[in-house]
mmCIF file of C-alpha atoms and ligand atoms in Angstrom:
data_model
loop_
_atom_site.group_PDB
_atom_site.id
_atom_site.type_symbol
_atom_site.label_atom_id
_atom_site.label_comp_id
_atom_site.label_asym_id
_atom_site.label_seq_id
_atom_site.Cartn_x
_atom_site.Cartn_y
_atom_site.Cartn_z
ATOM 1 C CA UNK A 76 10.540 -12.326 38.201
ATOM 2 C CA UNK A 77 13.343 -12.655 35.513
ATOM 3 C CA UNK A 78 16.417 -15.091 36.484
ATOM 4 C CA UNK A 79 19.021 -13.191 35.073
ATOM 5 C CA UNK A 80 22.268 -15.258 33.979
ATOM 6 C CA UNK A 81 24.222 -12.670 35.776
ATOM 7 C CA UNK A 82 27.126 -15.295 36.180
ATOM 8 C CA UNK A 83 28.745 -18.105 34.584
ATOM 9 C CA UNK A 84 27.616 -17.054 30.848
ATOM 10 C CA UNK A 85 30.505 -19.216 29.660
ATOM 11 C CA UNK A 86 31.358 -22.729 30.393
ATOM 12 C CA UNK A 87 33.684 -22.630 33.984
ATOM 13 C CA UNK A 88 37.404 -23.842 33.624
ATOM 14 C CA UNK A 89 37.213 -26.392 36.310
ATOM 15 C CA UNK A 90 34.475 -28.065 33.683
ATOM 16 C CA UNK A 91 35.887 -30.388 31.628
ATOM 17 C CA UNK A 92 34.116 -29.979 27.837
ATOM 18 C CA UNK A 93 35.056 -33.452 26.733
ATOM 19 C CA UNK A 94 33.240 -34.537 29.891
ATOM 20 C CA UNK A 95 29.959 -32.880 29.847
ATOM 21 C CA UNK A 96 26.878 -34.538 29.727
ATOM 22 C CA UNK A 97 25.748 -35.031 26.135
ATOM 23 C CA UNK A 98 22.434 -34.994 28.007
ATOM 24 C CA UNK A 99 21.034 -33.775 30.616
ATOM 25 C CA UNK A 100 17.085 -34.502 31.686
ATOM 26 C CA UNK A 101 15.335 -32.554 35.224
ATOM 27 C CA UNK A 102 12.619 -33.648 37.952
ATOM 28 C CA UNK A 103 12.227 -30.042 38.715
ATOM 29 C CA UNK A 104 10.577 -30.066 41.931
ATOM 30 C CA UNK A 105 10.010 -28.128 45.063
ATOM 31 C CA UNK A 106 8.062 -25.310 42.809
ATOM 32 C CA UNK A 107 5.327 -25.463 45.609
ATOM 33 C CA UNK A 108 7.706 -25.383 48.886
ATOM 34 C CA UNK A 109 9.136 -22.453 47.117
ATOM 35 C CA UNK A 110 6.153 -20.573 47.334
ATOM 36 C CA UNK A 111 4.684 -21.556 50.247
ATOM 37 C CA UNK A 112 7.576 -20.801 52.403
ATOM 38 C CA UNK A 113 7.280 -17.092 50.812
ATOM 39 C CA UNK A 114 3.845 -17.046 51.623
ATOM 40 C CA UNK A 115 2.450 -16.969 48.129
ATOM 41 C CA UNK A 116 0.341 -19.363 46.290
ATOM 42 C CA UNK A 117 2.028 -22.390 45.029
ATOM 43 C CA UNK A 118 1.540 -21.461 41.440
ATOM 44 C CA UNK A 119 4.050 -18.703 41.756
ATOM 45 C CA UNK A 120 6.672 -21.233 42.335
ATOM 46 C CA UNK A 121 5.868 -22.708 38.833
ATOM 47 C CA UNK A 122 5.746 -19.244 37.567
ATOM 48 C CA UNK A 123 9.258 -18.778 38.691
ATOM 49 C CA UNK A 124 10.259 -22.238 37.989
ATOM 50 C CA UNK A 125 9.761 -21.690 34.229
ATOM 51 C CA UNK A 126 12.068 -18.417 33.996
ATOM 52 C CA UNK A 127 14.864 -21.187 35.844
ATOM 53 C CA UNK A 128 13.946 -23.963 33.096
ATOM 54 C CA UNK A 129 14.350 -21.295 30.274
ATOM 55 C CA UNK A 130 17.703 -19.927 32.126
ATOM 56 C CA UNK A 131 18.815 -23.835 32.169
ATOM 57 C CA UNK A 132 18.043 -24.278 28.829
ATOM 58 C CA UNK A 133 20.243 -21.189 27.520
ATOM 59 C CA UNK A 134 22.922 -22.405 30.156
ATOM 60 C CA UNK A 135 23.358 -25.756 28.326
ATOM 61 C CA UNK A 136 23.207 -24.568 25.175
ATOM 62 C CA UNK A 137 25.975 -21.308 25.942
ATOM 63 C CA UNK A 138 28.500 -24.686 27.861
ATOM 64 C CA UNK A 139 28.015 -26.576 24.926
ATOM 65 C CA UNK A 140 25.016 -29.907 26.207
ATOM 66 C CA UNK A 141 23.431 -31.161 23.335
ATOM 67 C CA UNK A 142 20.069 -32.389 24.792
ATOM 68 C CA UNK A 143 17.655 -31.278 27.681
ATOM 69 C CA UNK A 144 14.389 -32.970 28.817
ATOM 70 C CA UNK A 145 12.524 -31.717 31.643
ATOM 71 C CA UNK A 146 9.193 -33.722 33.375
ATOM 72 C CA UNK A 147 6.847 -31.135 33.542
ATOM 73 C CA UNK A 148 3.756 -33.367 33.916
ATOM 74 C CA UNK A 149 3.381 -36.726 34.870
ATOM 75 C CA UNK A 150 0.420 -38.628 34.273
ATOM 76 C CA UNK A 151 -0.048 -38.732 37.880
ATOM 77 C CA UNK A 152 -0.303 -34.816 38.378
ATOM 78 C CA UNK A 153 -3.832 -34.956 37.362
ATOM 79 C CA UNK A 154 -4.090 -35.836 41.236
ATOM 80 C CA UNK A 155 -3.297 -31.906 42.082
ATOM 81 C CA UNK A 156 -6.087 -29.727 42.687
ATOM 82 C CA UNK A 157 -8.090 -28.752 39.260
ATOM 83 C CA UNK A 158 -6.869 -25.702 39.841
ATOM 84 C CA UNK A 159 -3.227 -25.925 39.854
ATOM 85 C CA UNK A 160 -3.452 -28.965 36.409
ATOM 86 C CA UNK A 161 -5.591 -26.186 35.004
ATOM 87 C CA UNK A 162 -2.982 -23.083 35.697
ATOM 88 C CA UNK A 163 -0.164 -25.380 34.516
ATOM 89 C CA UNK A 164 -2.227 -26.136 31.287
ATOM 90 C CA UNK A 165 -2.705 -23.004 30.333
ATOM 91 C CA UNK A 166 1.156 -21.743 31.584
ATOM 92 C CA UNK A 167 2.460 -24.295 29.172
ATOM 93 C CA UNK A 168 0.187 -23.323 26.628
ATOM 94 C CA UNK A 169 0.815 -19.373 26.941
ATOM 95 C CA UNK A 170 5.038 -20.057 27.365
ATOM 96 C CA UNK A 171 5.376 -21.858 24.575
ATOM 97 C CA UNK A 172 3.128 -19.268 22.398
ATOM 98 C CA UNK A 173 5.462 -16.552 23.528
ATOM 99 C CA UNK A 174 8.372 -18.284 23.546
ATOM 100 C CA UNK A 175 8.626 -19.750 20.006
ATOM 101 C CA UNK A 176 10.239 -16.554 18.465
ATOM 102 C CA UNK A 177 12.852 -17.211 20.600
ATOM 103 C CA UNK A 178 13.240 -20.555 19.963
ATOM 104 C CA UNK A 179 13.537 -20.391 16.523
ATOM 105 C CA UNK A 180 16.505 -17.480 16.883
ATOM 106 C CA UNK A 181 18.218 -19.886 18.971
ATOM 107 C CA UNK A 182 17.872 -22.670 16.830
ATOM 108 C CA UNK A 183 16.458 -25.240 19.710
ATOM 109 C CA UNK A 184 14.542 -28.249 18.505
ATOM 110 C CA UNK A 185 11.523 -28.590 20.546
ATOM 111 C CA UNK A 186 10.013 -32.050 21.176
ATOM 112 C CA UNK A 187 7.807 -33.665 23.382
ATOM 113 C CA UNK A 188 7.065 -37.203 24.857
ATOM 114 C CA UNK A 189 4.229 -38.023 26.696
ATOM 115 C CA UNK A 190 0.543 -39.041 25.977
ATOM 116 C CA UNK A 191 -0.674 -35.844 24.201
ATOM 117 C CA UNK A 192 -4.226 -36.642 23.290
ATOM 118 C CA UNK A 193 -5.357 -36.352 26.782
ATOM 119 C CA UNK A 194 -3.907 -32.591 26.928
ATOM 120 C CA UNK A 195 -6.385 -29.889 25.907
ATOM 121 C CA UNK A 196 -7.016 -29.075 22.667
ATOM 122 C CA UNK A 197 -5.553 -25.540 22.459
ATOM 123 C CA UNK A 198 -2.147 -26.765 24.211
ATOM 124 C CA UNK A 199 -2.036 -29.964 21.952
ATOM 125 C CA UNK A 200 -2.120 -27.081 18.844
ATOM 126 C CA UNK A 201 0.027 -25.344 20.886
ATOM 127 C CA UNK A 202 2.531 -28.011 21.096
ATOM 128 C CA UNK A 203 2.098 -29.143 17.567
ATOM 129 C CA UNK A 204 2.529 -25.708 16.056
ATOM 130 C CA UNK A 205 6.006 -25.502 18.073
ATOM 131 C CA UNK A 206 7.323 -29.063 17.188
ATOM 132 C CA UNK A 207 6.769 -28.420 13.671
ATOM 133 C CA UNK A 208 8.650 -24.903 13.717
ATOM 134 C CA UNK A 209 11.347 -26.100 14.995
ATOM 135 C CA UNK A 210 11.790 -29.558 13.627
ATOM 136 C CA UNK A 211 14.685 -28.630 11.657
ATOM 137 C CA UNK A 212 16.611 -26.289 14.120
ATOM 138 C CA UNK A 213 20.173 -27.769 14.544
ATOM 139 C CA UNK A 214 20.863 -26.226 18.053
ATOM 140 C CA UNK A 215 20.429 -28.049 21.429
ATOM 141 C CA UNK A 216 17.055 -30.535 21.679
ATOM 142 C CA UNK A 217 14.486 -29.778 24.261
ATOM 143 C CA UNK A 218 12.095 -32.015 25.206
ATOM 144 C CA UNK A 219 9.761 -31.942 27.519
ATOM 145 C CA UNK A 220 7.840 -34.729 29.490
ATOM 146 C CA UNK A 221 3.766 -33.625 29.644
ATOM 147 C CA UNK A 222 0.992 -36.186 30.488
ATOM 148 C CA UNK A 223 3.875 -38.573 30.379
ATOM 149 C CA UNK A 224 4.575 -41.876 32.467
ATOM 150 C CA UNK A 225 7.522 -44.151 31.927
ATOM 151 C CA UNK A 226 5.582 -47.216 32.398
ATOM 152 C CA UNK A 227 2.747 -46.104 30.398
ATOM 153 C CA UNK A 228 5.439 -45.340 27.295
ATOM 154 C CA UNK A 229 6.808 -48.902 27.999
ATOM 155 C CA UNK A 230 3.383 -50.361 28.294
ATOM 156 C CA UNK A 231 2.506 -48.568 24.796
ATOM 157 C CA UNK A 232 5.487 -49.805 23.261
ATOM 158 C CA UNK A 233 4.433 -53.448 24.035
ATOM 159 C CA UNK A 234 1.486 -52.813 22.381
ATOM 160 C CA UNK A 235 2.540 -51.603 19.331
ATOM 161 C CA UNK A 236 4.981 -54.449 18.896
ATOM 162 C CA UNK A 237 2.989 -57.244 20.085
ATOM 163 C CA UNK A 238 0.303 -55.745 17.385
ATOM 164 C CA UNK A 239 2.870 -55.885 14.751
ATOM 165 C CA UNK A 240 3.843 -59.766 15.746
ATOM 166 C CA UNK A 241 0.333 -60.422 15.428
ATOM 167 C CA UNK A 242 -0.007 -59.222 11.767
ATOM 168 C CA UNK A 243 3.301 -60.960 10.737
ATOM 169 C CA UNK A 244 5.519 -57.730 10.400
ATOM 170 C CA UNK A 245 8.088 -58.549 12.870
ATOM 171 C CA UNK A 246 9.055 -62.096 14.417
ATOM 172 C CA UNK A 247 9.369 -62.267 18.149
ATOM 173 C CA UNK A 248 13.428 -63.166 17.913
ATOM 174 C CA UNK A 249 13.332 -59.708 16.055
ATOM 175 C CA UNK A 250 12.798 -57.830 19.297
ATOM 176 C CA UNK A 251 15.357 -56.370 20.684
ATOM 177 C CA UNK A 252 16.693 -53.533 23.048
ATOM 178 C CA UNK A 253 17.167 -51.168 19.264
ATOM 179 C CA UNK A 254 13.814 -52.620 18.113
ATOM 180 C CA UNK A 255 12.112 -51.892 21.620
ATOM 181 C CA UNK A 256 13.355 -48.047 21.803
ATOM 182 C CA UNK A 257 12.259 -47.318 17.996
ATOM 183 C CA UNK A 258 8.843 -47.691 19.650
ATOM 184 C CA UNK A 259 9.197 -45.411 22.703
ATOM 185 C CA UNK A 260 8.627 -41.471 22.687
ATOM 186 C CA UNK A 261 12.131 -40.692 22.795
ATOM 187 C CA UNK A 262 12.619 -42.701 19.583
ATOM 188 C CA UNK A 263 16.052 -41.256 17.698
ATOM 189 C CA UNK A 264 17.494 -39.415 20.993
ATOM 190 C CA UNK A 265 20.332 -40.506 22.862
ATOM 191 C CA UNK A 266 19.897 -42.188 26.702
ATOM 192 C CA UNK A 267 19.927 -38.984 29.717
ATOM 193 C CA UNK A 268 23.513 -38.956 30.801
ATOM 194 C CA UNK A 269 22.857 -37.264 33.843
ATOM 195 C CA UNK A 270 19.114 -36.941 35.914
ATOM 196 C CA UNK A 271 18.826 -33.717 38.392
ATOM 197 C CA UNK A 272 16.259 -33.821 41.001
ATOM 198 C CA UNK A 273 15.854 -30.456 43.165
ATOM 199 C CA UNK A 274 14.640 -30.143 46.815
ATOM 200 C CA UNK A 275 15.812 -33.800 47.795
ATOM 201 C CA UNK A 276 13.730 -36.043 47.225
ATOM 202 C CA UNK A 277 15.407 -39.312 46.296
ATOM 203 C CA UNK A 278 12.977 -40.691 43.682
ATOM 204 C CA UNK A 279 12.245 -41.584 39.814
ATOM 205 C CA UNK A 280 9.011 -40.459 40.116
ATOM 206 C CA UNK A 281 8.400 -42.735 36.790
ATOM 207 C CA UNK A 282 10.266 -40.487 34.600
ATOM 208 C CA UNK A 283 12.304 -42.030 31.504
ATOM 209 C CA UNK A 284 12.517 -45.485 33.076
ATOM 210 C CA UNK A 285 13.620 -47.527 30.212
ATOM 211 C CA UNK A 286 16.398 -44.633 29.059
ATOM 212 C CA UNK A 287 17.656 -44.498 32.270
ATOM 213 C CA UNK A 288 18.681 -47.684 33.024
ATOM 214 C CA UNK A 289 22.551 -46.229 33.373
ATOM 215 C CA UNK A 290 21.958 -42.119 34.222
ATOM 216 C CA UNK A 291 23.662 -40.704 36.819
ATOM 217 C CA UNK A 292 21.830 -39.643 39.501
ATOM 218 C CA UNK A 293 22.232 -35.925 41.063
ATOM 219 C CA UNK A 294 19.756 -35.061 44.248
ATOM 220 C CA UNK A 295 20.210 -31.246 45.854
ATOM 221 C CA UNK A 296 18.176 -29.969 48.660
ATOM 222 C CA UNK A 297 18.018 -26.944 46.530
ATOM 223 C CA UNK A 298 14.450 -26.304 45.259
ATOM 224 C CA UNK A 299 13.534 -25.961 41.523
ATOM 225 C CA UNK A 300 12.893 -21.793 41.915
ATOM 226 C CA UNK A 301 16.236 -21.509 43.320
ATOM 227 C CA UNK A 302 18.220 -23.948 40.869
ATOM 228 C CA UNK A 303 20.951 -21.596 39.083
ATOM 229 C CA UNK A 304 23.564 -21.659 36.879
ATOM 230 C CA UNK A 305 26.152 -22.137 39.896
ATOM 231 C CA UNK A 306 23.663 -24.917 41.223
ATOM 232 C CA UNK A 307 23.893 -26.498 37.870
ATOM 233 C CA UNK A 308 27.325 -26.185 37.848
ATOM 234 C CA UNK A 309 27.530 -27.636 41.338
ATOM 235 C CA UNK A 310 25.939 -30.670 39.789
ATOM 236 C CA UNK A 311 27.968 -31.007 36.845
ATOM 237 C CA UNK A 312 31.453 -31.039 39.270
ATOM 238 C CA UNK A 313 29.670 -33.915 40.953
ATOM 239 C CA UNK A 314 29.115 -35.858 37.499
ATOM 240 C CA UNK A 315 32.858 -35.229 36.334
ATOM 241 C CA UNK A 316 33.581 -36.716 39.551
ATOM 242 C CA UNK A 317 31.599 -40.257 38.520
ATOM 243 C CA UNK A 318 33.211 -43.441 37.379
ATOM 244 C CA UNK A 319 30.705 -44.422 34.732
ATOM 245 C CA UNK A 320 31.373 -48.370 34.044
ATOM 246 C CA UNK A 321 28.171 -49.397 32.778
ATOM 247 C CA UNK A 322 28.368 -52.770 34.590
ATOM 248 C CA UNK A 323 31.646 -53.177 33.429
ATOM 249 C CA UNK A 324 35.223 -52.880 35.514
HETATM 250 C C1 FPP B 1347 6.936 -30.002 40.856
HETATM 251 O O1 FPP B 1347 6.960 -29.160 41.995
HETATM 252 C C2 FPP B 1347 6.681 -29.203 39.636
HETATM 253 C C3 FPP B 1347 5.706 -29.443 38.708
HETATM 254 C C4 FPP B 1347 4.758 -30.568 38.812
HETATM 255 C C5 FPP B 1347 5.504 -28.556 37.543
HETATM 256 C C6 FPP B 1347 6.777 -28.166 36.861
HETATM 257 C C7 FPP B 1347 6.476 -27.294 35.726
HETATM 258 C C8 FPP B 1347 7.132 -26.164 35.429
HETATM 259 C C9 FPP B 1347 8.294 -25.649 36.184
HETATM 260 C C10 FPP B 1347 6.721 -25.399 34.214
HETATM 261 C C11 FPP B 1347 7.481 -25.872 32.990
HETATM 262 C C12 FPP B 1347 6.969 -25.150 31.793
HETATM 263 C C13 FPP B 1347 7.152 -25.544 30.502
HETATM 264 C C14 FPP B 1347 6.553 -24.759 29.405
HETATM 265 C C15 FPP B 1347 7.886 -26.741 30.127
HETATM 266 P P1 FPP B 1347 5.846 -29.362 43.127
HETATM 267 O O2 FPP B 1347 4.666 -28.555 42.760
HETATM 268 O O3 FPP B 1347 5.590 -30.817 43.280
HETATM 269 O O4 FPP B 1347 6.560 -28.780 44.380
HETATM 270 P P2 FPP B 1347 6.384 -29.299 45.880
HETATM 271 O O5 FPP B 1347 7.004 -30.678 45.911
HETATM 272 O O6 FPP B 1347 7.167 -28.298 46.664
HETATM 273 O O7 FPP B 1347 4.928 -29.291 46.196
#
């Protein structure tokens, strides 16, 4: 089940380039729905759902986005079936073995954010092996969001600073918003301009809570599986349409 860019390869004229998203971060859900109204196990829809993220990813590097994150576990997912967590372990493990070739031709910088030492051992090596590969690549940034929680990363941040005040390294007047996001995951990376969420579901599902204070928000009924280059592109006409003020007139 390959999702062929069959259209749209280049960035379309009614896109503005100046006004693209620098980045662009993905609640890609519905994977299950997908399947189940085909009348296949819901595992297929992640199957398929990681031949859309890969499409996605080529799709914002060929219009020119500099950054993609996509959640593809939250630290509440352990809740599925052991089943299902287990098949997703091991399908992040196996894509990213097979896909790191790749990667590397296409110059993508692979990073993820999340707690990692709760992950299995084989994916955490797996994970490690393809951060380090491609720490230097200059091409678009992809992160993904595994084991991860947005008030758990905020939570952890306190931590680390309040431990720091404690020993004397930093005074408490010395905390601020650049001070605060040196100690999250996405340390160095620049805020999500724009948050998709497939198959409607009107939520932040505690994904990137701090960095997206001022994203703009794009819900489609359209489910994950399904989510194409002219879906995407649906979604980026919407976020050329935005007025983005940041609190300001
Ligand atoms: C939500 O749909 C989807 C997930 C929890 C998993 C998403 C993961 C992938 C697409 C794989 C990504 C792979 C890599 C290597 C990054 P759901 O299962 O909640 O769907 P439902 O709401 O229809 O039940």
């Amino acid at each position: 089940m390959t999702v062929k860019p069959s259209v749209l390869q280049e960035l379309p004229t009614d896109l503005v380039r100046e006004q693209l998203p620098r980045h662009v971060a993905v609640i890609m859900d519905g994977n299950g729905r997908w399947a189940k109204r085909r009348g296949m196990p819901r595992i297929m829809g992640h199957r398929r759902g990681v031949d859309v993220l890969k499409d996605l990813l080529r799709c914002c590097r060929d219009w020119g986005i500099e950054a993609l994150t996509a959640y593809a576990f939250s630290t509440e997912n352990w809740g599925r079936p052991s089943e299902e967590v287990e098949f997703l372990m091991t399908l992040f493990e196996r894509v990213l073995r097979q896909e790191l070739r790749e990667m590397m031709e296409e110059d993508v910088r692979i990073r993820f954010v999340g707690n990692l030492n709760a992950l299995p051992r084989s994916l955490q090596s797996e994970i490690e092996r393809s951060v380090t590969a491609t720490q230097n690549n200059q091409g678009i940034c992809f992160t993904i969001a595994t084991n991860y929680g947005g008030r758990q990363e905020i939570l952890q941040a306190c931590r680390e600073i309040a431990s720091k005040v404690q020993q004397g390294v930093i005074q408490p007047d010395q905390i601020d918003e650049a001070l605060f996001e040196r100690h999250l995951y996405t340390a160095g990376s620049c805020d999500p301009d724009l948050l998709i969420r497939t198959s409607g579901e009107m939520r932040l599902s505690n994904f990137l809570l701090w960095q997206m204070a001022y994203s703009e928000i794009y819900v489609t009924e359209t489910l994950w599986p399904d989510f194409d280059r002219k879906a995407f592109h649906q979604a980026l006409c919407a976020y050329q349409q935005r007025d983005r003020r940041f609190g300001k007139l």
